[in-house]
Tab-separated table of C-alpha atoms and ligand atoms in Angstrom:
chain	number	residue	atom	x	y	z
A	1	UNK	CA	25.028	-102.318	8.554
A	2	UNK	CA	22.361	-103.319	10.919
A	3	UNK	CA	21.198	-107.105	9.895
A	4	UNK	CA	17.601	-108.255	11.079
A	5	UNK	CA	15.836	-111.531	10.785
A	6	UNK	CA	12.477	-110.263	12.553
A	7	UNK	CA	9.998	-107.629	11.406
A	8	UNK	CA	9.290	-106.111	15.025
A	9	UNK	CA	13.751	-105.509	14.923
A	10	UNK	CA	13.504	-104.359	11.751
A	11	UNK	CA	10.240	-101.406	12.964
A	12	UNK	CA	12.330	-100.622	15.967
A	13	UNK	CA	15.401	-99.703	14.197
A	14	UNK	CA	13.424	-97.991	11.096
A	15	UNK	CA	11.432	-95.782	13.859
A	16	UNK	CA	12.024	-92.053	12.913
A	17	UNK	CA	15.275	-93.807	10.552
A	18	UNK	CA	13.567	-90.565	7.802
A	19	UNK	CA	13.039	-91.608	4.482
A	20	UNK	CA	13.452	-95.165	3.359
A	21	UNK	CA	14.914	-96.157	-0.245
A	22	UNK	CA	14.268	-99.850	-0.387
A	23	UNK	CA	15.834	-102.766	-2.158
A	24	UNK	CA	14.602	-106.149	-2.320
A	25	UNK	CA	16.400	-109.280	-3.079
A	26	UNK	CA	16.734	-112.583	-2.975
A	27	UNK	CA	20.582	-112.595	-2.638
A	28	UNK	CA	23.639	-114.143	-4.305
A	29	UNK	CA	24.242	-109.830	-5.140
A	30	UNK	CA	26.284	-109.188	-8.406
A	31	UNK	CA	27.200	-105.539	-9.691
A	32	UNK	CA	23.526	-105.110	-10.874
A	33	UNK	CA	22.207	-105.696	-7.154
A	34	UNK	CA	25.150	-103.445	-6.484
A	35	UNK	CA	23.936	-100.990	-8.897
A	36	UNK	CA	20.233	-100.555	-7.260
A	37	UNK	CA	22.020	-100.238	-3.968
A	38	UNK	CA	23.531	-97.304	-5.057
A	39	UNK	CA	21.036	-95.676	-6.762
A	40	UNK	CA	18.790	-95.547	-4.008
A	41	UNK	CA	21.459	-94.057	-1.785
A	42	UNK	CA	20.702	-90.468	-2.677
A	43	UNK	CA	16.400	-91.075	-2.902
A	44	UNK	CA	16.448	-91.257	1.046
A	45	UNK	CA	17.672	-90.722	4.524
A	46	UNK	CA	18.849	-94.339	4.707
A	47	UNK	CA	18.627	-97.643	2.176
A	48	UNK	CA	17.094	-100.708	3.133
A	49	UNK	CA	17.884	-104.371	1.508
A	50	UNK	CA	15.857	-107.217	1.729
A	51	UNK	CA	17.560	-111.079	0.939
A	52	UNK	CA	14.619	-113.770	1.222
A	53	UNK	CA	14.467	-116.356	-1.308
A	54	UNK	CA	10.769	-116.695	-1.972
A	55	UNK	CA	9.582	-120.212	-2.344
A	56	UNK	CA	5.997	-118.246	-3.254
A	57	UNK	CA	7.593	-117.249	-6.710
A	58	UNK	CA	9.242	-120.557	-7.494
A	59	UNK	CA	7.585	-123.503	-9.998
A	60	UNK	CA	7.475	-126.968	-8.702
A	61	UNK	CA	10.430	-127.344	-11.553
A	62	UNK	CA	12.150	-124.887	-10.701
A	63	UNK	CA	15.376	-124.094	-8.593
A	64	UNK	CA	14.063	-122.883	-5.347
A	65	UNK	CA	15.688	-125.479	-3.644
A	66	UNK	CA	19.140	-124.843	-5.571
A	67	UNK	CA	19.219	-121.435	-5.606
A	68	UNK	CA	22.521	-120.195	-4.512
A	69	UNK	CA	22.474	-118.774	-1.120
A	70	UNK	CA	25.340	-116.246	-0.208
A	71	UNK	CA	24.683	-114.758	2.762
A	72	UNK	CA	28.154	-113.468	4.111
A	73	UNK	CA	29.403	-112.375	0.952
A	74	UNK	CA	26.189	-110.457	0.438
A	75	UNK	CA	26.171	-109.447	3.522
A	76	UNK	CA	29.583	-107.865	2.743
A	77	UNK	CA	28.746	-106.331	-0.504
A	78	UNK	CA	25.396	-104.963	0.819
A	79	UNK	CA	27.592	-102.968	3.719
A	80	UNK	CA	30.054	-101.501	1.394
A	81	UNK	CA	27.351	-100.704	-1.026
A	82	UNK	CA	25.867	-98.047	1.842
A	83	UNK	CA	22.807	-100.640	2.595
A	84	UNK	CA	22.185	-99.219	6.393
A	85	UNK	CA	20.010	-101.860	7.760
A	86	UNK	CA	19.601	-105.592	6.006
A	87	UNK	CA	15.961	-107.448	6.384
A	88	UNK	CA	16.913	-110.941	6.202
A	89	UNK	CA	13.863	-113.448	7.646
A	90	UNK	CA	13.558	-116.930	7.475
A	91	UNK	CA	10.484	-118.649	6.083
A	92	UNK	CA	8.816	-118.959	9.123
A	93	UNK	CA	8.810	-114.806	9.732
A	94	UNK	CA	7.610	-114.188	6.531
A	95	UNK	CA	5.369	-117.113	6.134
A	96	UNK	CA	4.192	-118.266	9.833
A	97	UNK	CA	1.523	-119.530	8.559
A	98	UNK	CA	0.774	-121.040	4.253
A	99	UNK	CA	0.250	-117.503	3.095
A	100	UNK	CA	-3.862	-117.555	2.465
A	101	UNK	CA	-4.047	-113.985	0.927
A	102	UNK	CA	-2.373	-113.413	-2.442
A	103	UNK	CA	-1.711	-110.316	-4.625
A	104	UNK	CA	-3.275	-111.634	-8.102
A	105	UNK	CA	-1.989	-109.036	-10.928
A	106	UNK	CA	-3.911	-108.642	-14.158
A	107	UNK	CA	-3.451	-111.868	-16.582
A	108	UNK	CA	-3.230	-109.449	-19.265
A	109	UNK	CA	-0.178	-108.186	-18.134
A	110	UNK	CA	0.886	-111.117	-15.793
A	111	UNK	CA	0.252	-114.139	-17.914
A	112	UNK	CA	1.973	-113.467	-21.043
A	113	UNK	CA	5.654	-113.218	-21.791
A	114	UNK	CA	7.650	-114.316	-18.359
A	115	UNK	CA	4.189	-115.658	-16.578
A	116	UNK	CA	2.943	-117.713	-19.906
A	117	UNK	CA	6.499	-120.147	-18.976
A	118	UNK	CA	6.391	-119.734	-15.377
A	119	UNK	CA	2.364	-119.386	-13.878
A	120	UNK	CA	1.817	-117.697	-11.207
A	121	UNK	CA	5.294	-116.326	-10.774
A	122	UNK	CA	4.172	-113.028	-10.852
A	123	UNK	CA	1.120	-114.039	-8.074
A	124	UNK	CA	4.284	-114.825	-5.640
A	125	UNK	CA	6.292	-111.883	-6.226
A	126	UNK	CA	3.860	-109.441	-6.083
A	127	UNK	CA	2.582	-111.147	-2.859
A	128	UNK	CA	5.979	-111.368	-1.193
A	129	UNK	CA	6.693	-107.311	-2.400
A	130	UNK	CA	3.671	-106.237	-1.347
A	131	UNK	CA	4.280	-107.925	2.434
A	132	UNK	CA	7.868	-106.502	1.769
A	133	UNK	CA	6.439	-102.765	1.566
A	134	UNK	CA	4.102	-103.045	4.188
A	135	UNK	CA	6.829	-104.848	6.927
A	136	UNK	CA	9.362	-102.034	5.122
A	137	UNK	CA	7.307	-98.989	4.489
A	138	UNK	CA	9.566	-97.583	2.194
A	139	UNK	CA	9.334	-94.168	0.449
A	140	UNK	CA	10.850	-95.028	-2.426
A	141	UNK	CA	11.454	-98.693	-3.835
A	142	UNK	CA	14.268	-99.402	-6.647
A	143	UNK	CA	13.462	-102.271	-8.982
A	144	UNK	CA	15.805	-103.571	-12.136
A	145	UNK	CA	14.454	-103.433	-15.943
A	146	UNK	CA	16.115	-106.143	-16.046
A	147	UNK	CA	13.024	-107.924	-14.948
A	148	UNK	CA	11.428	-105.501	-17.223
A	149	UNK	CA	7.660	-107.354	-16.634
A	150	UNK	CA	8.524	-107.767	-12.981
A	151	UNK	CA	8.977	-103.966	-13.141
A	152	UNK	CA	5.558	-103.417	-14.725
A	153	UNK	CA	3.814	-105.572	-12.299
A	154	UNK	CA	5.217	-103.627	-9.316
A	155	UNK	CA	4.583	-100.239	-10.589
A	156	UNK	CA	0.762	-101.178	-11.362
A	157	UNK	CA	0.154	-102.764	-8.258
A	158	UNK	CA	1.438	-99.521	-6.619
A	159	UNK	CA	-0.790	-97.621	-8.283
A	160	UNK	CA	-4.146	-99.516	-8.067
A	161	UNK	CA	-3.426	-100.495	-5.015
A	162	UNK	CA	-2.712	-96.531	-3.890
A	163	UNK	CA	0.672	-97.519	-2.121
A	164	UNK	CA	2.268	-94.476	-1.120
A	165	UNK	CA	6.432	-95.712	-2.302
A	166	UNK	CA	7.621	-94.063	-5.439
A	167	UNK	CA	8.762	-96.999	-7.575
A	168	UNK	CA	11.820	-96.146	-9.778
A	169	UNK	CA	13.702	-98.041	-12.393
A	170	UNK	CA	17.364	-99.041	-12.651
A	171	UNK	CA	19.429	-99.844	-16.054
A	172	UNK	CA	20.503	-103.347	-16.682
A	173	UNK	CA	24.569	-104.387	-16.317
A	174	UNK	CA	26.174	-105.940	-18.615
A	175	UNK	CA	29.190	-107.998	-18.784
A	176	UNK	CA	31.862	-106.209	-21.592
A	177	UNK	CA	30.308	-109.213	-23.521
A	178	UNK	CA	26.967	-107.850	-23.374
A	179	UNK	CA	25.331	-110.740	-21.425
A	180	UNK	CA	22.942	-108.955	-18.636
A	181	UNK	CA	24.243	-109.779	-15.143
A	182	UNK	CA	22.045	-112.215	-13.556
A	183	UNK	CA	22.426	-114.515	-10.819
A	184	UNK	CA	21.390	-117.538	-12.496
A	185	UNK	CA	24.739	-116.743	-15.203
A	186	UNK	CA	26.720	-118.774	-11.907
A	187	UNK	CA	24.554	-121.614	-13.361
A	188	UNK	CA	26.748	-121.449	-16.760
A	189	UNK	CA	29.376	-124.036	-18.008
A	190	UNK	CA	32.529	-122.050	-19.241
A	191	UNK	CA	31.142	-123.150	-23.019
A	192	UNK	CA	27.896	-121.943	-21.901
A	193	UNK	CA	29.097	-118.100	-20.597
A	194	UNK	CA	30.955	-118.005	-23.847
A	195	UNK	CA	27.413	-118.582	-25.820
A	196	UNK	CA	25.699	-116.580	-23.602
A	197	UNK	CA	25.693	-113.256	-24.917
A	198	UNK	CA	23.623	-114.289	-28.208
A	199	UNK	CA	20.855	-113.662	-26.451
A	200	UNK	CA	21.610	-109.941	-25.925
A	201	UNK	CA	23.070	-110.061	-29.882
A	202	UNK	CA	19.908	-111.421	-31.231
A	203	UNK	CA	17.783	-108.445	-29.047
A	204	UNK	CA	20.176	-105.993	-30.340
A	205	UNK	CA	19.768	-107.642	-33.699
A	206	UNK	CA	16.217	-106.851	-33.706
A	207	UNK	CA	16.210	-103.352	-31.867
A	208	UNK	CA	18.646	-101.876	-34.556
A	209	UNK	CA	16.327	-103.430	-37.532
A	210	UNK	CA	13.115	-101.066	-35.752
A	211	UNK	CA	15.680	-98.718	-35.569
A	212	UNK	CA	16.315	-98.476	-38.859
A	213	UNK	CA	12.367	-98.656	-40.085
A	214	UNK	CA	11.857	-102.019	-40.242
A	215	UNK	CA	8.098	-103.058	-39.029
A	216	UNK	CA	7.125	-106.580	-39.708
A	217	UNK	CA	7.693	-107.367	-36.173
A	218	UNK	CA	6.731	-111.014	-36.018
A	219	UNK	CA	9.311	-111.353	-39.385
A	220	UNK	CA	12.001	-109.967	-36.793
A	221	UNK	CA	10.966	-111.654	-33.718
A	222	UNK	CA	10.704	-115.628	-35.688
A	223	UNK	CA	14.358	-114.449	-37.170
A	224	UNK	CA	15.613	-114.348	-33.780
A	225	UNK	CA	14.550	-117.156	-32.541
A	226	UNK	CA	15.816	-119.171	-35.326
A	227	UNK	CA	19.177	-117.504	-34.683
A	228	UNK	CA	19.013	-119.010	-31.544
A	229	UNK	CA	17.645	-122.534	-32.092
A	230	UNK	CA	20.575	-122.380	-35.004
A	231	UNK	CA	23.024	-122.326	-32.332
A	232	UNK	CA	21.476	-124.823	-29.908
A	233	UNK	CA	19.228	-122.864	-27.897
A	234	UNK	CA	15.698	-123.601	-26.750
A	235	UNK	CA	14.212	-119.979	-26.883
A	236	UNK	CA	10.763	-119.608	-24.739
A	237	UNK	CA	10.038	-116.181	-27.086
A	238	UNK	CA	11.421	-113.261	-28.574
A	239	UNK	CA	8.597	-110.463	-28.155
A	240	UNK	CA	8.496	-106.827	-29.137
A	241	UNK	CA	5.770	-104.547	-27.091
A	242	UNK	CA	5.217	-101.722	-25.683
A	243	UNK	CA	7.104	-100.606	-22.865
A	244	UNK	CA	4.085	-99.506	-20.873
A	245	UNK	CA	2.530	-102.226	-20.344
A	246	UNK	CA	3.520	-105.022	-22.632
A	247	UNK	CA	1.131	-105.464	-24.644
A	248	UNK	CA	1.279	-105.543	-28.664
A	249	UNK	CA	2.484	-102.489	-30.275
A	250	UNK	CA	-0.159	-100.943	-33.258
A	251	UNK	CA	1.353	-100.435	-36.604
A	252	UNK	CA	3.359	-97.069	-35.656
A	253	UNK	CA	3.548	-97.012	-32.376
A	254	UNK	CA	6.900	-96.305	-30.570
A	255	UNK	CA	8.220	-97.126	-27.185
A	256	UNK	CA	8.591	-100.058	-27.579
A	257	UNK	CA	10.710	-102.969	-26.120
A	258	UNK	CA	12.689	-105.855	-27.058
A	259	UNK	CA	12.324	-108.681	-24.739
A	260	UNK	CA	13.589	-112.675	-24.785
A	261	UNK	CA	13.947	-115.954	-22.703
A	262	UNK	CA	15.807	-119.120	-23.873
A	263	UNK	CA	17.411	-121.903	-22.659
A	264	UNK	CA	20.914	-122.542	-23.197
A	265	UNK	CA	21.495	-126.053	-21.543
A	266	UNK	CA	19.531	-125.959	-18.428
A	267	UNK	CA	19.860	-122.246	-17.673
A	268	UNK	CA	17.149	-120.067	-18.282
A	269	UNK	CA	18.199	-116.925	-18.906
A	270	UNK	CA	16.185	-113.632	-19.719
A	271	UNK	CA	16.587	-110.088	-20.858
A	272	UNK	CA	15.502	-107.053	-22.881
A	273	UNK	CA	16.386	-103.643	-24.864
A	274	UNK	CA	14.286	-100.704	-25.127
A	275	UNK	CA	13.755	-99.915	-28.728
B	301	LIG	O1	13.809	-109.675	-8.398
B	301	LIG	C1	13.933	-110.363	-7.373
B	301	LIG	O2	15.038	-110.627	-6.901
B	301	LIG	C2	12.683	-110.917	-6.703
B	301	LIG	O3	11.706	-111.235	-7.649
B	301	LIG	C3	12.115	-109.978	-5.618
B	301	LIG	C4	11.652	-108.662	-6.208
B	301	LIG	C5	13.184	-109.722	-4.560
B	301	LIG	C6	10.915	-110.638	-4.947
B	301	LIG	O4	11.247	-111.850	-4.350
C-alpha cells in the first residue's frame, strides 16, 4: 500500500490507476471500516482510503481533540484489507487556508435527528467529502448505514450536485452482543460495553413491534426511550422515518427506519435498524 500525505502524490500515483472505489475515514479502523474496505474491492480497478480527522465536523464540545489516532495500526489493517493507495494529509493540505466555501445540505434533512444535537456536523462532512471526491475522483464511493443520515446526506449531495461517483451502502457490524461497531465504543468503561448493547435491544424492540402491525409510532419511540433513561441513559431520540430521506413516515407507509442516540456516561453512541 502506497501512503500519501499530499494531493499532487496522491494524482500522480492515481494517473491511469482505472477505476477508483473510495473509502473515507477518519481512522482508529475496526471490522466495520474493514468491512467497506472490502466491499469496494470488487467495484474497481484499485481501492482508495482516506484517514483525516476533520476538525470541520467536530462541535466546540466535542472530542476532536481526543479522538483516538491510530495511524500504524490502521495503516496495517488498511494494507491487508487490499486498500492500494492510503490518502493521509495533515490539516494544513487539506485546509491551507480556514476553509471559506462550505457544502450546506438541506436543514430538512440535515438539521434533524444527528444535526438537531450536533449543528452543523453535517455542513463539515459534506464539505470535507466533497473536497475528498474532487482531490480523489473516485468512481465509486462506499459509505456505512451505520451513519445512516450521514449516508443520506452524501447520496443527495451527489445527486444535486451531478457528481459523477456511484455512492453505495454497506451493512452495519455488530459485536455477537449486538452493539454496532463504532470507534467511539474504545471510549467505554468495561460496565459501560456491558450496557451498551441496549441501545441496539431497544431499536430491535421497536422494529419487531412495526413488524408485527403496531403503528402508534411516537407510543413506540417514548417507550424506548424510557427503557433507556430506566437504565441510566441520557437518550438524545429514538426516531422512526423513512429510509429515503428521513423524514416522518404517513400512516401506512413502509420503508421505514429505526434510528437512536444516547448517552451512556460520556459516550455518545448512535445506531439504527431498517424496519
Ligand atoms: O464517517 C466518517 O468517518 C466521517 O464522517 C467521514 C465520512 C470520513 C468524513 O470525515
Amino acid at each position: 500500500m502506497q501512503i500519501h500525505s499530499t494531493i499532487a502524490s496522491l494524482r500522480a500515483a492515481l494517473a491511469g490507476a482505472g477505476r477508483v472505489a473510495f473509502v473515507p475515514t477518519m481512522g482508529n479502523l475496526h471490522e466495520g471500516h474493514i468491512a467497506l474496505m472490502r466491499q469496494a474491492g470488487p467495484l474497481g480497478d484499485c481501492v482508495v482510503a482516506s484517514l483525516f480527522v476533520n476538525r470541520l465536523q467536530f462541535g466546540p464540545k466535542e472530542d476532536f481533540d481526543t479522538y483516538p489516532r491510530t495511524f500504524e495500526a490502521d495503516c496495517a489493517k488498511m494494507a491487508a484489507a487490499g486498500v492500494a493507495h492510503l490518502f493521509a494529509p495533515d490539516e494544513r493540505e487539506m485546509y491551507p487556508a480556514p476553509q471559506a466555501y462550505h457544502v450546506q445540505p438541506d436543514p430538512v434533512q440535515a438539521d434533524i435527528l444527528e444535526g438537531e444535537f450536533r449543528p452543523g456536523f453535517f455542513r463539515g462532512v459534506a464539505t470535507v467529502v466533497m473536497k475528498l471526491f474532487s482531490i480523489v475522483q473516485p468512481q465509486v464511493a462506499v459509505f456505512g448505514k451505520k451513519d445512516y443520515q450521514q449516508l443520506m446526506v452524501i447520496r443527495n449531495m451527489v445527486r444535486e450536485l451531478n457528481l459523477p461517483i456511484g455512492i453505495v451502502p454497506g451493512e452495519t457490524v455488530r459485536a455477537e452482543d449486538g452493539l454496532a461497531l463504532s470507534s467511539r465504543n474504545g471510549y467505554l468503561s468495561t460496565a459501560e460495553r456491558a450496557e451498551a448493547p441496549r441501545l441496539h435491544r431497544a431499536l430491535d424492540a421497536v422494529r419487531q413491534a412495526i413488524r408485527a402491525g403496531e403503528r402508534d409510532l411516537a407510543r413506540l419511540e417514548q417507550g424506548a426511550m424510557a427503557e433507556l433513561r430506566a437504565s441510566g441513559w441520557i437518550p438524545q431520540y429514538v426516531a422512526v422515518r423513512k429510509q429515503l430521506d428521513l423524514q416522518l413516515p404517513a400512516a401506512h407507509d413502509s420503508g421505514l427506519v429505526v434510528l437512536g442516540a444516547a448517552l451512556l456516561g460520556s459516550t455518545r453512541l448512535i445506531d439504527n435498524l431498517e424496519v
